[in-house]
């Protein structure tokens, strides 16, 4: 059957933006993530012995899958780097982010990577944006932060003093700016922004 909608919303809303004590190591982080899932299974009607088997199956997929990137990502990063722009990645992701970056040829293109799992803070926590600024070697006002989540990326970057750019991949960003924030539908257009 389908999962309980309230349980899914609880899962998404219950992920703390600060989790340093749970991210002391990859093992402790994975154990915590597994515990979070298991705690919601009863609400979804999943009982033992199926619960353990499902957790094992989720872990197997979660830590072996590889995601691709949009076709505009590598050319946009390459063009920015050719202009002398420092380019980094900030992601609410797991300890295996490096595997996805290698798979997509991004590992050698980025000046830095800030990943929530080992850092112990998720966007929109201010500490993750502070780490971006530190690794960029610039002041907050000199950092442009491109993201697709209004809450996590745009609002979080604004609160931290960075310049946000909202990327709306659905193509529904009918205006160049909304709520005072630059809006793109593709990274191909990032060079035309007057930031």
PDB file of C-alpha atoms in Angstrom:
ATOM      1  CA  UNK A   1       0.000   0.000   0.000  1.00  0.00           C
ATOM      2  CA  UNK A   2       0.841   3.642  -0.077  1.00  0.00           C
ATOM      3  CA  UNK A   3       2.672   5.229   2.855  1.00  0.00           C
ATOM      4  CA  UNK A   4       0.711   7.288   5.334  1.00  0.00           C
ATOM      5  CA  UNK A   5       0.865  10.890   4.054  1.00  0.00           C
ATOM      6  CA  UNK A   6       1.277  12.297   7.552  1.00  0.00           C
ATOM      7  CA  UNK A   7       4.186   9.925   8.191  1.00  0.00           C
ATOM      8  CA  UNK A   8       5.883  11.074   4.987  1.00  0.00           C
ATOM      9  CA  UNK A   9       5.397  14.739   5.931  1.00  0.00           C
ATOM     10  CA  UNK A  10       6.710  13.964   9.422  1.00  0.00           C
ATOM     11  CA  UNK A  11       9.795  12.296   7.893  1.00  0.00           C
ATOM     12  CA  UNK A  12      10.509  15.314   5.710  1.00  0.00           C
ATOM     13  CA  UNK A  13       9.829  17.851   8.430  1.00  0.00           C
ATOM     14  CA  UNK A  14      11.604  16.006  11.223  1.00  0.00           C
ATOM     15  CA  UNK A  15      15.066  16.043   9.639  1.00  0.00           C
ATOM     16  CA  UNK A  16      16.984  18.401  11.888  1.00  0.00           C
ATOM     17  CA  UNK A  17      19.102  21.028  10.173  1.00  0.00           C
ATOM     18  CA  UNK A  18      21.752  20.566  12.853  1.00  0.00           C
ATOM     19  CA  UNK A  19      22.899  16.984  13.423  1.00  0.00           C
ATOM     20  CA  UNK A  20      26.604  17.173  14.272  1.00  0.00           C
ATOM     21  CA  UNK A  21      26.483  14.532  17.005  1.00  0.00           C
ATOM     22  CA  UNK A  22      24.832  12.097  14.591  1.00  0.00           C
ATOM     23  CA  UNK A  23      27.328  12.856  11.828  1.00  0.00           C
ATOM     24  CA  UNK A  24      30.488  12.096  13.786  1.00  0.00           C
ATOM     25  CA  UNK A  25      31.176   9.307  11.293  1.00  0.00           C
ATOM     26  CA  UNK A  26      29.617   7.767   8.223  1.00  0.00           C
ATOM     27  CA  UNK A  27      28.568   4.757  10.297  1.00  0.00           C
ATOM     28  CA  UNK A  28      26.847   6.843  12.969  1.00  0.00           C
ATOM     29  CA  UNK A  29      25.064   8.900  10.305  1.00  0.00           C
ATOM     30  CA  UNK A  30      23.810   5.817   8.461  1.00  0.00           C
ATOM     31  CA  UNK A  31      22.677   4.226  11.741  1.00  0.00           C
ATOM     32  CA  UNK A  32      20.738   7.377  12.607  1.00  0.00           C
ATOM     33  CA  UNK A  33      19.112   7.530   9.157  1.00  0.00           C
ATOM     34  CA  UNK A  34      18.098   3.897   9.444  1.00  0.00           C
ATOM     35  CA  UNK A  35      16.609   4.542  12.900  1.00  0.00           C
ATOM     36  CA  UNK A  36      14.601   7.512  11.539  1.00  0.00           C
ATOM     37  CA  UNK A  37      13.103   5.319   8.823  1.00  0.00           C
ATOM     38  CA  UNK A  38      12.347   2.442  11.170  1.00  0.00           C
ATOM     39  CA  UNK A  39      10.571   4.815  13.558  1.00  0.00           C
ATOM     40  CA  UNK A  40       8.096   5.764  10.828  1.00  0.00           C
ATOM     41  CA  UNK A  41       7.421   2.275   9.467  1.00  0.00           C
ATOM     42  CA  UNK A  42       4.706   1.386  12.007  1.00  0.00           C
ATOM     43  CA  UNK A  43       2.732   4.476  10.893  1.00  0.00           C
ATOM     44  CA  UNK A  44       2.904   3.108   7.349  1.00  0.00           C
ATOM     45  CA  UNK A  45       1.662  -0.321   8.421  1.00  0.00           C
ATOM     46  CA  UNK A  46       5.035  -2.048   7.985  1.00  0.00           C
ATOM     47  CA  UNK A  47       5.597  -4.642  10.688  1.00  0.00           C
ATOM     48  CA  UNK A  48       8.319  -7.168  11.420  1.00  0.00           C
ATOM     49  CA  UNK A  49       9.725  -9.238   9.788  1.00  0.00           C
ATOM     50  CA  UNK A  50       9.194  -7.019   6.742  1.00  0.00           C
ATOM     51  CA  UNK A  51      10.589  -3.909   8.448  1.00  0.00           C
ATOM     52  CA  UNK A  52      14.195  -5.168   8.684  1.00  0.00           C
ATOM     53  CA  UNK A  53      14.164  -6.557   5.146  1.00  0.00           C
ATOM     54  CA  UNK A  54      12.835  -3.257   3.797  1.00  0.00           C
ATOM     55  CA  UNK A  55      15.483  -1.280   5.692  1.00  0.00           C
ATOM     56  CA  UNK A  56      18.180  -3.524   4.198  1.00  0.00           C
ATOM     57  CA  UNK A  57      16.747  -3.054   0.692  1.00  0.00           C
ATOM     58  CA  UNK A  58      16.570   0.737   1.121  1.00  0.00           C
ATOM     59  CA  UNK A  59      20.195   0.814   2.322  1.00  0.00           C
ATOM     60  CA  UNK A  60      21.305  -1.290  -0.648  1.00  0.00           C
ATOM     61  CA  UNK A  61      19.657   1.053  -3.150  1.00  0.00           C
ATOM     62  CA  UNK A  62      20.535   4.239  -1.275  1.00  0.00           C
ATOM     63  CA  UNK A  63      24.246   3.508  -1.187  1.00  0.00           C
ATOM     64  CA  UNK A  64      24.636   2.030  -4.667  1.00  0.00           C
ATOM     65  CA  UNK A  65      22.524   4.333  -6.852  1.00  0.00           C
ATOM     66  CA  UNK A  66      24.121   7.095  -8.882  1.00  0.00           C
ATOM     67  CA  UNK A  67      22.327  10.195 -10.055  1.00  0.00           C
ATOM     68  CA  UNK A  68      23.028  12.159 -13.201  1.00  0.00           C
ATOM     69  CA  UNK A  69      23.110  15.915 -13.607  1.00  0.00           C
ATOM     70  CA  UNK A  70      21.309  18.234 -15.993  1.00  0.00           C
ATOM     71  CA  UNK A  71      23.159  18.692 -19.316  1.00  0.00           C
ATOM     72  CA  UNK A  72      23.840  22.386 -18.639  1.00  0.00           C
ATOM     73  CA  UNK A  73      25.790  21.780 -15.407  1.00  0.00           C
ATOM     74  CA  UNK A  74      29.253  20.853 -16.733  1.00  0.00           C
ATOM     75  CA  UNK A  75      29.308  23.553 -19.468  1.00  0.00           C
ATOM     76  CA  UNK A  76      28.146  26.232 -17.004  1.00  0.00           C
ATOM     77  CA  UNK A  77      30.777  25.294 -14.423  1.00  0.00           C
ATOM     78  CA  UNK A  78      33.456  25.105 -17.105  1.00  0.00           C
ATOM     79  CA  UNK A  79      32.509  28.569 -18.442  1.00  0.00           C
ATOM     80  CA  UNK A  80      32.520  30.103 -14.956  1.00  0.00           C
ATOM     81  CA  UNK A  81      35.892  28.574 -14.141  1.00  0.00           C
ATOM     82  CA  UNK A  82      37.291  29.901 -17.455  1.00  0.00           C
ATOM     83  CA  UNK A  83      36.252  33.385 -16.281  1.00  0.00           C
ATOM     84  CA  UNK A  84      38.198  32.874 -13.056  1.00  0.00           C
ATOM     85  CA  UNK A  85      35.121  32.361 -10.875  1.00  0.00           C
ATOM     86  CA  UNK A  86      35.507  30.104  -7.845  1.00  0.00           C
ATOM     87  CA  UNK A  87      32.847  27.406  -8.123  1.00  0.00           C
ATOM     88  CA  UNK A  88      31.708  25.178  -5.295  1.00  0.00           C
ATOM     89  CA  UNK A  89      28.877  22.829  -4.503  1.00  0.00           C
ATOM     90  CA  UNK A  90      26.752  22.837  -1.363  1.00  0.00           C
ATOM     91  CA  UNK A  91      24.402  19.908  -0.943  1.00  0.00           C
ATOM     92  CA  UNK A  92      22.094  18.348   1.608  1.00  0.00           C
ATOM     93  CA  UNK A  93      23.423  14.911   0.778  1.00  0.00           C
ATOM     94  CA  UNK A  94      24.862  11.765   2.241  1.00  0.00           C
ATOM     95  CA  UNK A  95      28.463  10.699   2.797  1.00  0.00           C
ATOM     96  CA  UNK A  96      28.663   9.274  -0.727  1.00  0.00           C
ATOM     97  CA  UNK A  97      28.377  12.588  -2.597  1.00  0.00           C
ATOM     98  CA  UNK A  98      31.903  12.147  -3.973  1.00  0.00           C
ATOM     99  CA  UNK A  99      30.754   9.016  -5.840  1.00  0.00           C
ATOM    100  CA  UNK A 100      28.048  10.995  -7.655  1.00  0.00           C
ATOM    101  CA  UNK A 101      30.483  13.796  -8.472  1.00  0.00           C
ATOM    102  CA  UNK A 102      33.006  11.340  -9.955  1.00  0.00           C
ATOM    103  CA  UNK A 103      30.286   9.608 -11.979  1.00  0.00           C
ATOM    104  CA  UNK A 104      29.300  12.946 -13.551  1.00  0.00           C
ATOM    105  CA  UNK A 105      32.813  14.264 -14.128  1.00  0.00           C
ATOM    106  CA  UNK A 106      32.352  17.038 -11.588  1.00  0.00           C
ATOM    107  CA  UNK A 107      34.982  16.026  -9.053  1.00  0.00           C
ATOM    108  CA  UNK A 108      37.775  17.825 -10.928  1.00  0.00           C
ATOM    109  CA  UNK A 109      35.689  20.869 -11.884  1.00  0.00           C
ATOM    110  CA  UNK A 110      34.811  22.183  -8.446  1.00  0.00           C
ATOM    111  CA  UNK A 111      36.987  24.305  -6.200  1.00  0.00           C
ATOM    112  CA  UNK A 112      35.238  23.011  -3.091  1.00  0.00           C
ATOM    113  CA  UNK A 113      32.364  20.823  -1.918  1.00  0.00           C
ATOM    114  CA  UNK A 114      30.303  21.361   1.226  1.00  0.00           C
ATOM    115  CA  UNK A 115      28.162  18.340   2.067  1.00  0.00           C
ATOM    116  CA  UNK A 116      25.658  18.275   4.913  1.00  0.00           C
ATOM    117  CA  UNK A 117      26.315  14.725   6.130  1.00  0.00           C
ATOM    118  CA  UNK A 118      29.962  15.062   7.183  1.00  0.00           C
ATOM    119  CA  UNK A 119      29.528  18.729   8.144  1.00  0.00           C
ATOM    120  CA  UNK A 120      26.625  17.948  10.467  1.00  0.00           C
ATOM    121  CA  UNK A 121      24.396  20.791   9.277  1.00  0.00           C
ATOM    122  CA  UNK A 122      21.770  20.865   6.532  1.00  0.00           C
ATOM    123  CA  UNK A 123      20.578  23.860   4.573  1.00  0.00           C
ATOM    124  CA  UNK A 124      19.068  26.209   5.672  1.00  0.00           C
ATOM    125  CA  UNK A 125      21.198  26.102   8.878  1.00  0.00           C
ATOM    126  CA  UNK A 126      23.515  29.154   8.952  1.00  0.00           C
ATOM    127  CA  UNK A 127      26.580  26.978   9.657  1.00  0.00           C
ATOM    128  CA  UNK A 128      26.472  25.355   6.214  1.00  0.00           C
ATOM    129  CA  UNK A 129      26.430  28.773   4.527  1.00  0.00           C
ATOM    130  CA  UNK A 130      29.265  29.939   6.788  1.00  0.00           C
ATOM    131  CA  UNK A 131      31.270  26.954   5.565  1.00  0.00           C
ATOM    132  CA  UNK A 132      30.541  27.860   1.924  1.00  0.00           C
ATOM    133  CA  UNK A 133      31.764  31.409   2.531  1.00  0.00           C
ATOM    134  CA  UNK A 134      34.885  30.141   4.308  1.00  0.00           C
ATOM    135  CA  UNK A 135      35.778  27.724   1.520  1.00  0.00           C
ATOM    136  CA  UNK A 136      35.033  30.296  -1.178  1.00  0.00           C
ATOM    137  CA  UNK A 137      37.543  32.608   0.477  1.00  0.00           C
ATOM    138  CA  UNK A 138      35.207  35.578   0.067  1.00  0.00           C
ATOM    139  CA  UNK A 139      32.828  37.699   2.075  1.00  0.00           C
ATOM    140  CA  UNK A 140      29.174  36.643   2.243  1.00  0.00           C
ATOM    141  CA  UNK A 141      28.142  39.513  -0.048  1.00  0.00           C
ATOM    142  CA  UNK A 142      30.571  38.268  -2.698  1.00  0.00           C
ATOM    143  CA  UNK A 143      29.089  34.761  -2.875  1.00  0.00           C
ATOM    144  CA  UNK A 144      26.291  33.925  -5.329  1.00  0.00           C
ATOM    145  CA  UNK A 145      24.321  30.879  -4.210  1.00  0.00           C
ATOM    146  CA  UNK A 146      22.280  29.062  -6.879  1.00  0.00           C
ATOM    147  CA  UNK A 147      19.644  26.615  -5.676  1.00  0.00           C
ATOM    148  CA  UNK A 148      16.297  25.076  -6.494  1.00  0.00           C
ATOM    149  CA  UNK A 149      14.726  25.062  -3.030  1.00  0.00           C
ATOM    150  CA  UNK A 150      13.233  28.361  -1.937  1.00  0.00           C
ATOM    151  CA  UNK A 151      13.336  27.478   1.780  1.00  0.00           C
ATOM    152  CA  UNK A 152      16.697  25.745   1.926  1.00  0.00           C
ATOM    153  CA  UNK A 153      18.690  27.555  -0.756  1.00  0.00           C
ATOM    154  CA  UNK A 154      17.200  30.982  -1.413  1.00  0.00           C
ATOM    155  CA  UNK A 155      15.897  31.943   2.026  1.00  0.00           C
ATOM    156  CA  UNK A 156      18.850  30.272   3.764  1.00  0.00           C
ATOM    157  CA  UNK A 157      21.381  32.095   1.570  1.00  0.00           C
ATOM    158  CA  UNK A 158      19.581  35.416   2.062  1.00  0.00           C
ATOM    159  CA  UNK A 159      19.634  35.056   5.845  1.00  0.00           C
ATOM    160  CA  UNK A 160      23.368  34.296   5.696  1.00  0.00           C
ATOM    161  CA  UNK A 161      24.055  37.416   3.598  1.00  0.00           C
ATOM    162  CA  UNK A 162      24.784  35.597   0.317  1.00  0.00           C
ATOM    163  CA  UNK A 163      23.223  36.568  -3.018  1.00  0.00           C
ATOM    164  CA  UNK A 164      20.696  33.874  -3.929  1.00  0.00           C
ATOM    165  CA  UNK A 165      19.665  32.806  -7.415  1.00  0.00           C
ATOM    166  CA  UNK A 166      16.606  30.580  -7.736  1.00  0.00           C
ATOM    167  CA  UNK A 167      16.791  27.922 -10.444  1.00  0.00           C
ATOM    168  CA  UNK A 168      13.376  26.617 -11.471  1.00  0.00           C
ATOM    169  CA  UNK A 169      14.012  23.632 -13.743  1.00  0.00           C
ATOM    170  CA  UNK A 170      10.336  23.197 -14.600  1.00  0.00           C
ATOM    171  CA  UNK A 171      10.555  26.213 -16.894  1.00  0.00           C
ATOM    172  CA  UNK A 172       7.776  27.920 -14.962  1.00  0.00           C
ATOM    173  CA  UNK A 173       9.921  30.877 -13.913  1.00  0.00           C
ATOM    174  CA  UNK A 174       8.143  33.376 -16.151  1.00  0.00           C
ATOM    175  CA  UNK A 175      10.068  36.379 -14.863  1.00  0.00           C
ATOM    176  CA  UNK A 176      13.780  37.046 -14.468  1.00  0.00           C
ATOM    177  CA  UNK A 177      13.261  38.012 -10.837  1.00  0.00           C
ATOM    178  CA  UNK A 178      10.687  37.139  -8.224  1.00  0.00           C
ATOM    179  CA  UNK A 179      10.560  38.475  -4.697  1.00  0.00           C
ATOM    180  CA  UNK A 180      13.733  40.389  -5.525  1.00  0.00           C
ATOM    181  CA  UNK A 181      15.672  37.208  -6.344  1.00  0.00           C
ATOM    182  CA  UNK A 182      17.130  36.389  -9.752  1.00  0.00           C
ATOM    183  CA  UNK A 183      15.431  33.399 -11.332  1.00  0.00           C
ATOM    184  CA  UNK A 184      16.779  31.026 -13.997  1.00  0.00           C
ATOM    185  CA  UNK A 185      15.371  27.983 -15.740  1.00  0.00           C
ATOM    186  CA  UNK A 186      18.790  26.779 -16.905  1.00  0.00           C
ATOM    187  CA  UNK A 187      22.380  27.327 -15.815  1.00  0.00           C
ATOM    188  CA  UNK A 188      23.134  28.359 -19.393  1.00  0.00           C
ATOM    189  CA  UNK A 189      21.817  31.791 -18.405  1.00  0.00           C
ATOM    190  CA  UNK A 190      23.951  32.309 -15.326  1.00  0.00           C
ATOM    191  CA  UNK A 191      26.541  34.378 -17.210  1.00  0.00           C
ATOM    192  CA  UNK A 192      23.946  36.974 -18.205  1.00  0.00           C
ATOM    193  CA  UNK A 193      22.921  37.804 -14.644  1.00  0.00           C
ATOM    194  CA  UNK A 194      23.832  41.230 -13.368  1.00  0.00           C
ATOM    195  CA  UNK A 195      24.675  40.370  -9.812  1.00  0.00           C
TER     196      UNK A 195
END
